[in-house]
Amino acid sequence: MYDVLRASYRFHCPHRPEGQLRTVALSRFRSIERLPGAAHPAVFRVTYLCDCGDDHVGLVAHDDLDYGPIAATPVEFRNLVTGRTEPVAGELVELTRAQVQKGNWPWKLFCGREAKLKPVFPSSLALVSPADSELVGVAMHCPSCGELSLNVVSEAHLDVPFYHDRVVRLIDRPFLDSRDLTVDDFHERLWSAGFDAERAKLAS
Ligand SMILES: [Zn+2]
Ligand SMILES: [Zn+2]
């Protein structure tokens, strides 16, 4: 499901049913919604921007969504020095363990209510939308307080586990109630005239 070497999830493209799975980085997800019912494992409905240019919908198990990027998915790569095919899962698990022990976490986003960066998982994201050429807007349900926060981050901040932007921008409290946040509201907010001003005064 997850392609560790490309830091991407893999999905079918309905336009190419016989074709190879397409790689889709987290920053190209557009919405993530937990399906009611299924619990073991939980299943998420993901809308993603495919490299064919269309948005598609796929289902992802909770483990794949949150742990695929950091866990022991068996991976082999061709070592160009030795010419041998070698497994890398053990090294990746070791890297993850060392980072978490240092207090680093694969993904962090800024919670407006708590006014601090919080460790999150991909399943904490509700909506993702391009904000400008290099930035994406993220609507995040904080795992600790449940509040919805809107952040603006680089693609790499989402796509590369343990990599964090120096500044994570928060769009402060745009909605009275998180249930009011529709995709259209979110886009409008990201592109609103106040966006630049808000970005400039935001906390790190
Ligand atoms: Zn496609
Ligand atoms: Zn919070």
XYZ file of N, CA and C and ligand atoms in Angstrom:
614
model
N 0.832 -1.207 0.000
C 0.000 0.000 0.000
C 0.865 1.255 0.000
N 1.791 1.333 0.965
C 2.653 2.508 1.032
C 4.005 2.186 0.402
N 4.510 3.123 -0.378
C 5.799 2.941 -1.044
C 6.819 3.811 -0.287
N 7.581 3.157 0.590
C 8.473 3.909 1.472
C 9.521 4.680 0.675
N 10.048 4.062 -0.373
C 11.130 4.723 -1.104
C 10.640 5.963 -1.843
N 9.376 5.980 -2.217
C 8.828 7.164 -2.900
C 8.007 8.027 -1.957
N 7.949 7.679 -0.670
C 7.171 8.424 0.319
C 5.757 8.687 -0.194
N 5.135 7.645 -0.711
C 3.819 7.818 -1.323
C 2.931 6.603 -1.068
N 1.646 6.879 -1.003
C 0.659 5.808 -1.002
C 0.455 5.351 -2.446
N -0.116 4.176 -2.593
C -0.359 3.677 -3.949
C -1.837 3.390 -4.151
N -2.342 3.890 -5.259
C -3.754 3.718 -5.581
C -3.908 3.334 -7.049
N -5.040 2.685 -7.333
C -5.398 2.454 -8.726
C -5.902 3.747 -9.359
N -5.652 3.884 -10.641
C -6.302 4.946 -11.402
C -7.434 4.301 -12.188
N -8.679 4.734 -11.956
C -9.808 4.114 -12.666
C -9.727 4.281 -14.178
N -8.967 5.279 -14.643
C -8.817 5.442 -16.089
C -7.859 4.415 -16.684
N -7.074 3.794 -15.807
C -6.111 2.787 -16.274
C -6.254 1.533 -15.421
N -7.397 0.854 -15.548
C -7.677 -0.261 -14.637
C -6.632 -1.374 -14.715
N -6.000 -1.525 -15.862
C -4.989 -2.585 -16.001
C -3.594 -2.069 -15.661
N -3.493 -0.763 -15.465
C -2.164 -0.175 -15.318
C -1.589 -0.374 -13.940
N -0.371 0.100 -13.793
C 0.312 0.051 -12.509
C -0.392 0.942 -11.497
N -0.190 0.597 -10.226
C -0.669 1.494 -9.182
C 0.041 2.827 -9.300
N -0.680 3.903 -9.020
C -0.115 5.243 -9.080
C 0.401 5.628 -7.704
N 1.485 6.380 -7.664
C 1.978 6.849 -6.371
C 1.338 8.200 -6.049
N 0.858 8.333 -4.829
C 0.144 9.540 -4.402
C 0.701 9.973 -3.043
N 1.397 11.113 -3.025
C 1.933 11.622 -1.764
C 0.803 12.191 -0.908
N 1.049 12.266 0.384
C 0.018 12.752 1.311
C -0.480 14.145 0.935
N 0.417 15.003 0.417
C 0.009 16.364 0.051
C -0.933 16.381 -1.147
N -1.090 15.238 -1.821
C -2.051 15.187 -2.928
C -3.360 14.533 -2.508
N -3.467 14.174 -1.222
C -4.789 13.821 -0.703
C -5.625 15.097 -0.693
N -6.916 14.973 -0.854
C -7.794 16.131 -0.815
C -8.775 16.060 0.346
N -9.235 14.862 0.689
C -10.057 14.720 1.888
C -9.831 13.331 2.467
N -9.964 13.251 3.789
C -9.786 11.988 4.504
C -10.939 11.894 5.494
N -11.692 10.817 5.372
C -12.906 10.715 6.180
C -13.025 9.287 6.702
N -13.162 9.167 7.998
C -13.319 7.835 8.575
C -14.715 7.309 8.293
N -14.779 6.076 7.766
C -16.086 5.508 7.472
C -16.728 5.026 8.757
N -18.030 5.264 8.910
C -18.702 4.734 10.099
C -18.757 3.216 10.025
N -18.783 2.576 11.158
C -18.935 1.123 11.156
C -17.625 0.417 11.375
N -16.886 0.204 10.307
C -15.676 -0.621 10.398
C -14.744 -0.096 11.492
N -14.335 -0.991 12.381
C -13.470 -0.557 13.481
C -12.182 -1.364 13.559
N -12.182 -2.607 13.111
C -10.985 -3.463 13.245
C -10.620 -4.044 11.898
N -9.888 -3.363 11.074
C -9.372 -2.014 11.323
C -10.380 -0.960 10.878
N -10.188 0.261 11.376
C -10.950 1.382 10.843
C -10.559 1.582 9.382
N -11.514 2.069 8.599
C -11.267 2.295 7.171
C -11.561 3.760 6.857
N -10.704 4.343 6.040
C -10.850 5.748 5.683
C -11.116 5.877 4.193
N -12.032 6.782 3.866
C -12.287 7.107 2.468
C -11.425 8.322 2.127
N -10.549 8.132 1.150
C -9.598 9.173 0.778
C -9.913 9.653 -0.640
N -10.070 10.955 -0.799
C -10.115 11.540 -2.135
C -8.724 12.058 -2.439
N -8.190 11.720 -3.617
C -6.809 12.100 -3.921
C -6.708 12.590 -5.351
N -5.729 13.466 -5.559
C -5.443 13.959 -6.903
C -4.473 12.979 -7.556
N -4.955 12.293 -8.580
C -4.157 11.294 -9.293
C -3.244 11.993 -10.308
N -2.181 11.311 -10.721
C -1.305 11.949 -11.715
C -1.940 12.023 -13.102
N -3.147 11.429 -13.276
C -3.884 11.628 -14.531
C -4.583 12.981 -14.541
N -4.593 13.672 -13.394
C -5.196 15.001 -13.329
C -6.582 15.019 -12.716
N -7.163 13.842 -12.495
C -8.500 13.783 -11.898
C -8.414 13.429 -10.412
N -9.444 13.811 -9.680
C -9.604 13.342 -8.310
C -10.301 11.986 -8.330
N -9.793 11.050 -7.531
C -10.451 9.756 -7.371
C -10.676 9.498 -5.893
N -11.456 8.454 -5.625
C -11.722 8.066 -4.238
C -11.184 6.660 -4.015
N -10.499 6.456 -2.900
C -10.006 5.132 -2.547
C -10.241 4.866 -1.073
N -10.149 3.590 -0.694
C -10.295 3.218 0.713
C -8.938 2.784 1.250
N -8.623 3.234 2.446
C -7.335 2.916 3.056
C -7.577 2.443 4.482
N -6.984 1.303 4.841
C -7.078 0.831 6.226
C -6.250 1.744 7.130
N -6.693 1.832 8.361
C -6.048 2.720 9.325
C -4.540 2.466 9.430
N -4.149 1.201 9.501
C -2.720 0.879 9.646
C -1.902 1.403 8.473
N -2.428 1.215 7.268
C -1.708 1.683 6.081
C -1.596 3.197 6.076
N -2.680 3.858 6.456
C -2.718 5.313 6.415
C -1.710 5.917 7.392
N -1.734 5.429 8.626
C -0.947 6.084 9.677
C 0.426 5.459 9.906
N 0.531 4.148 9.737
C 1.794 3.489 10.069
C 2.586 3.068 8.843
N 1.922 3.017 7.672
C 2.631 2.635 6.450
C 3.894 3.451 6.225
N 3.801 4.803 6.393
C 4.976 5.630 6.104
C 6.131 5.439 7.082
N 5.884 4.851 8.248
C 6.957 4.783 9.248
C 7.233 3.370 9.729
N 6.454 2.409 9.289
C 6.578 1.068 9.863
C 7.294 0.118 8.922
N 7.302 -1.114 9.338
C 8.158 -2.099 8.685
C 7.511 -2.697 7.453
N 7.152 -1.873 6.490
C 6.713 -2.436 5.224
C 7.944 -3.050 4.568
N 7.898 -4.318 4.220
C 9.099 -4.898 3.628
C 9.436 -4.218 2.311
N 10.643 -3.728 2.211
C 11.082 -3.015 1.016
C 12.448 -3.544 0.630
N 12.646 -3.693 -0.669
C 13.982 -4.044 -1.139
C 14.438 -2.991 -2.122
N 15.703 -2.758 -2.169
C 16.213 -1.857 -3.189
C 17.515 -2.419 -3.739
N 17.827 -1.963 -4.906
C 19.038 -2.423 -5.577
C 20.196 -1.551 -5.109
N 21.097 -2.146 -4.381
C 22.260 -1.401 -3.900
C 23.252 -1.246 -5.047
N 23.432 -0.021 -5.499
C 24.253 0.221 -6.691
C 25.732 0.011 -6.411
N 26.112 0.029 -5.146
C 27.519 -0.194 -4.803
C 27.854 -1.677 -4.843
N 26.996 -2.468 -4.197
C 27.294 -3.905 -4.121
C 26.660 -4.681 -5.262
N 25.660 -4.063 -5.943
C 24.973 -4.771 -7.018
C 23.981 -5.794 -6.499
N 23.766 -5.811 -5.195
C 22.830 -6.791 -4.631
C 21.502 -6.131 -4.285
N 20.462 -6.964 -4.219
C 19.172 -6.489 -3.732
C 19.142 -6.666 -2.223
N 18.842 -5.592 -1.521
C 18.941 -5.627 -0.062
C 17.649 -5.122 0.571
N 17.269 -5.735 1.684
C 16.087 -5.226 2.398
C 16.439 -3.982 3.198
N 15.498 -3.047 3.298
C 15.781 -1.834 4.065
C 14.822 -1.636 5.238
N 13.847 -2.536 5.398
C 12.833 -2.312 6.434
C 13.469 -2.128 7.804
N 14.447 -2.964 8.139
C 15.060 -2.884 9.457
C 15.668 -1.524 9.713
N 16.322 -0.966 8.698
C 16.942 0.352 8.873
C 15.894 1.444 9.047
N 14.778 1.316 8.319
C 13.731 2.326 8.454
C 13.095 2.282 9.836
N 12.858 1.072 10.334
C 12.290 0.955 11.673
C 13.242 1.548 12.694
N 14.526 1.299 12.512
C 15.530 1.835 13.429
C 15.548 3.372 13.374
N 15.432 3.915 12.169
C 15.395 5.376 12.009
C 14.184 5.956 12.743
N 13.021 5.328 12.554
C 11.803 5.794 13.216
C 11.967 5.747 14.729
N 12.504 4.644 15.214
C 12.653 4.485 16.667
C 13.578 5.572 17.227
N 14.675 5.810 16.531
C 15.641 6.801 17.011
C 15.031 8.200 17.013
N 14.266 8.534 15.988
C 13.650 9.858 15.914
C 12.631 10.046 17.034
N 11.784 9.047 17.237
C 10.745 9.174 18.260
C 11.385 9.254 19.641
N 12.464 8.506 19.842
C 13.169 8.583 21.127
C 13.742 9.969 21.384
N 14.123 10.649 20.290
C 14.653 12.009 20.445
C 13.548 13.029 20.685
N 12.300 12.563 20.650
C 11.178 13.478 20.844
C 10.633 14.019 19.539
N 11.168 13.540 18.423
C 10.630 13.955 17.126
C 9.423 13.070 16.800
N 8.547 13.577 15.968
C 7.359 12.814 15.578
C 7.193 12.994 14.079
N 6.723 11.948 13.368
C 6.700 12.049 11.901
C 5.897 13.226 11.362
N 4.784 13.580 12.020
C 3.982 14.711 11.533
C 3.588 15.595 12.714
N 3.697 16.903 12.508
C 3.263 17.849 13.538
C 2.478 18.970 12.866
N 1.373 19.342 13.477
C 0.609 20.493 12.992
C 0.222 21.360 14.176
N -0.129 22.606 13.872
C -0.351 23.597 14.919
C -1.821 23.604 15.322
N -2.082 23.383 16.599
C -3.452 23.433 17.132
C -3.731 24.848 17.606
N -4.758 25.483 17.031
C -5.087 26.853 17.402
C -5.588 26.962 18.838
N -6.374 26.002 19.259
C -6.919 26.082 20.613
C -5.810 25.966 21.668
N -4.881 25.042 21.438
C -3.819 24.823 22.429
C -2.600 25.705 22.175
N -2.605 26.388 21.030
C -1.515 27.297 20.665
C -0.162 26.607 20.712
N -0.114 25.374 20.192
C 1.183 24.732 20.055
C 1.157 23.637 18.988
N 2.363 23.282 18.573
C 2.494 22.187 17.622
C 2.146 20.886 18.324
N 1.327 20.065 17.662
C 0.929 18.792 18.247
C 1.356 17.652 17.338
N 1.746 16.525 17.921
C 1.983 15.345 17.086
C 0.667 14.849 16.500
N 0.644 14.605 15.218
C -0.576 14.126 14.554
C -0.234 12.946 13.644
N -1.263 12.299 13.140
C -1.134 11.234 12.146
C -1.848 11.671 10.866
N -1.569 11.019 9.751
C -2.338 11.340 8.537
C -3.846 11.262 8.748
N -4.308 10.354 9.609
C -5.758 10.242 9.829
C -6.311 11.446 10.583
N -5.434 12.331 11.128
C -5.912 13.559 11.777
C -6.311 14.610 10.743
N -5.911 14.425 9.488
C -6.211 15.416 8.458
C -7.653 15.213 7.976
N -8.349 16.313 7.764
C -9.697 16.230 7.206
C -9.698 16.672 5.747
N -9.034 17.792 5.469
C -8.986 18.332 4.109
C -7.565 18.803 3.810
N -7.157 18.643 2.562
C -5.868 19.157 2.095
C -6.139 19.873 0.779
N -5.552 21.050 0.607
C -5.834 21.817 -0.605
C -4.616 22.638 -0.981
N -4.286 22.735 -2.281
C -3.164 23.588 -2.667
C -3.450 25.031 -2.256
N -2.462 25.674 -1.642
C -2.639 27.060 -1.214
C -1.923 28.004 -2.165
N -0.708 27.698 -2.530
C -0.079 28.348 -3.674
C 0.921 27.351 -4.234
N 1.844 27.798 -5.046
C 2.603 26.819 -5.816
C 3.374 25.829 -4.941
N 3.809 26.267 -3.775
C 4.608 25.347 -2.974
C 3.992 25.005 -1.629
N 2.842 25.565 -1.354
C 2.243 25.360 -0.031
C 0.895 24.670 -0.163
N 0.551 23.949 0.888
C -0.771 23.330 0.937
C -1.461 23.752 2.228
N -2.766 23.922 2.133
C -3.585 24.163 3.313
C -4.062 22.827 3.850
N -4.111 22.724 5.166
C -4.518 21.480 5.814
C -5.542 21.803 6.894
N -6.680 21.131 6.855
C -7.622 21.209 7.972
C -7.400 19.972 8.826
N -7.039 20.193 10.084
C -6.598 19.099 10.954
C -7.473 19.020 12.187
N -7.961 17.822 12.489
C -8.640 17.595 13.766
C -7.583 17.244 14.795
N -7.401 18.087 15.781
C -6.363 17.827 16.777
C -6.679 16.533 17.528
N -5.703 15.606 17.577
C -5.966 14.337 18.261
C -6.156 14.506 19.769
N -5.626 15.587 20.358
C -5.789 15.698 21.811
C -7.006 16.517 22.227
N -7.342 17.617 21.526
C -8.495 18.411 21.980
C -9.684 18.318 21.031
N -9.507 17.767 19.844
C -10.624 17.598 18.922
C -10.953 18.827 18.095
N -10.309 19.949 18.396
C -10.573 21.192 17.674
C -10.048 21.114 16.239
N -10.755 21.760 15.318
C -10.296 21.833 13.937
C -9.386 23.045 13.781
N -8.199 22.842 13.207
C -7.288 23.955 12.941
C -6.912 23.943 11.473
N -6.721 25.141 10.916
C -6.279 25.262 9.522
C -4.821 25.700 9.506
N -3.983 24.891 8.910
C -2.551 25.179 8.809
C -2.174 25.358 7.346
N -1.076 26.070 7.127
C -0.488 26.163 5.790
C 0.958 25.702 5.908
N 1.308 24.680 5.141
C 2.637 24.060 5.261
C 3.182 23.751 3.865
N 4.450 23.379 3.824
C 5.017 22.933 2.550
C 4.537 21.513 2.257
N 4.655 21.107 0.999
C 4.303 19.723 0.663
C 5.189 18.751 1.430
N 6.473 19.082 1.553
C 7.404 18.172 2.225
C 7.041 17.983 3.695
N 6.475 19.005 4.300
C 6.065 18.903 5.705
C 5.072 17.750 5.890
N 4.227 17.543 4.890
C 3.279 16.427 4.949
C 3.893 15.136 4.431
N 4.701 15.258 3.383
C 5.085 14.064 2.625
C 6.292 13.322 3.196
N 7.138 14.026 3.903
C 8.380 13.403 4.379
C 8.288 13.233 5.896
N 8.076 12.017 6.371
C 7.981 11.812 7.808
C 9.224 12.340 8.523
N 9.021 13.004 9.634
C 10.071 13.579 10.489
C 10.667 14.866 9.932
N 10.287 15.269 8.722
C 10.725 16.574 8.221
C 9.662 17.597 8.621
N 10.087 18.742 9.180
C 9.135 19.779 9.581
C 9.582 21.124 9.048
N 8.608 21.894 8.556
C 8.892 23.289 8.194
C 9.378 24.038 9.431
N 10.217 25.052 9.216
C 10.644 25.880 10.348
C 9.484 26.672 10.918
N 8.579 27.095 10.040
C 7.393 27.832 10.479
C 6.158 27.124 9.931
N 5.256 26.772 10.818
C 3.960 26.234 10.413
C 2.936 27.336 10.613
N 2.246 27.710 9.544
C 1.329 28.846 9.629
C -0.071 28.383 10.011
N -0.680 29.139 10.874
C -2.033 28.849 11.320
C -2.967 29.917 10.782
N -4.069 29.509 10.188
C -5.132 30.473 9.868
C -6.052 30.462 11.073
N -6.099 31.589 11.760
C -6.669 31.591 13.102
C -8.190 31.576 13.071
N -8.768 30.588 13.703
C -10.189 30.501 14.040
C -11.143 31.020 12.972
N -11.164 30.428 11.820
C -12.050 30.960 10.788
C -13.503 30.539 10.966
N -13.748 29.504 11.729
C -15.110 28.970 11.798
C -15.547 28.847 13.247
N -16.835 29.155 13.451
C -17.368 29.023 14.801
C -17.505 27.555 15.184
N -17.800 26.754 14.184
C -18.054 25.346 14.471
C -17.414 24.530 13.347
N -16.626 23.545 13.729
C -15.901 22.793 12.707
C -16.851 22.089 11.741
N -18.072 21.822 12.183
C -19.002 21.145 11.276
C -19.416 22.039 10.116
N -19.133 23.353 10.259
C -19.463 24.273 9.179
C -18.443 24.233 8.052
N -17.337 23.588 8.271
C -16.264 23.662 7.275
C -16.555 22.742 6.099
N -16.917 23.356 4.969
C -17.075 22.581 3.751
C -15.810 22.755 2.910
N -15.674 21.926 1.901
C -14.525 22.053 1.014
C -14.491 23.444 0.391
N -15.674 23.957 -0.003
C -15.725 25.287 -0.622
C -15.292 26.378 0.352
N -15.773 26.291 1.609
C -15.345 27.266 2.626
C -13.836 27.254 2.778
N -13.312 26.046 2.820
C -11.881 25.863 3.047
C -11.085 26.510 1.913
N -11.475 26.237 0.683
C -10.781 26.834 -0.459
C -10.880 28.353 -0.413
N -12.070 28.842 -0.119
C -12.270 30.280 -0.091
C -11.370 30.919 0.968
N -11.289 30.259 2.096
C -10.469 30.778 3.190
C -8.993 30.833 2.781
N -8.548 29.764 2.132
C -7.141 29.706 1.728
C -6.802 30.783 0.712
N -7.787 31.120 -0.118
C -7.518 32.069 -1.200
C -8.036 33.463 -0.890
N -8.510 33.669 0.322
C -9.124 34.952 0.646
C -8.090 36.065 0.678
N -8.589 37.294 0.603
C -7.693 38.450 0.587
C -6.877 38.527 1.869
N -7.429 38.018 2.967
C -6.723 38.120 4.237
C -5.636 37.080 4.428
N -5.503 36.224 3.473
C -4.633 35.082 3.663
C -3.176 35.482 3.894
N -2.674 36.385 3.062
C -1.266 36.764 3.188
C -0.999 37.433 4.534
N -1.907 38.340 4.910
C -1.726 39.037 6.186
C -1.717 38.027 7.329
N -2.633 37.085 7.260
C -2.701 36.095 8.322
C -1.456 35.239 8.348
N -0.992 34.883 7.184
C 0.212 34.059 7.135
C 1.375 34.767 7.798
N 1.448 36.082 7.552
C 2.612 36.801 8.025
C 2.665 36.883 9.547
N 1.502 36.906 10.190
C 1.549 37.136 11.633
C 1.413 35.837 12.420
N 1.576 34.748 11.764
C 1.281 33.508 12.454
C 2.431 32.951 13.262
N 2.028 32.124 14.215
C 3.009 31.611 15.171
C 3.823 30.476 14.564
N 4.930 30.218 15.153
C 5.759 29.087 14.704
C 5.473 27.897 15.582
Zn -6.240 8.728 -12.326
Zn -5.566 20.635 20.218
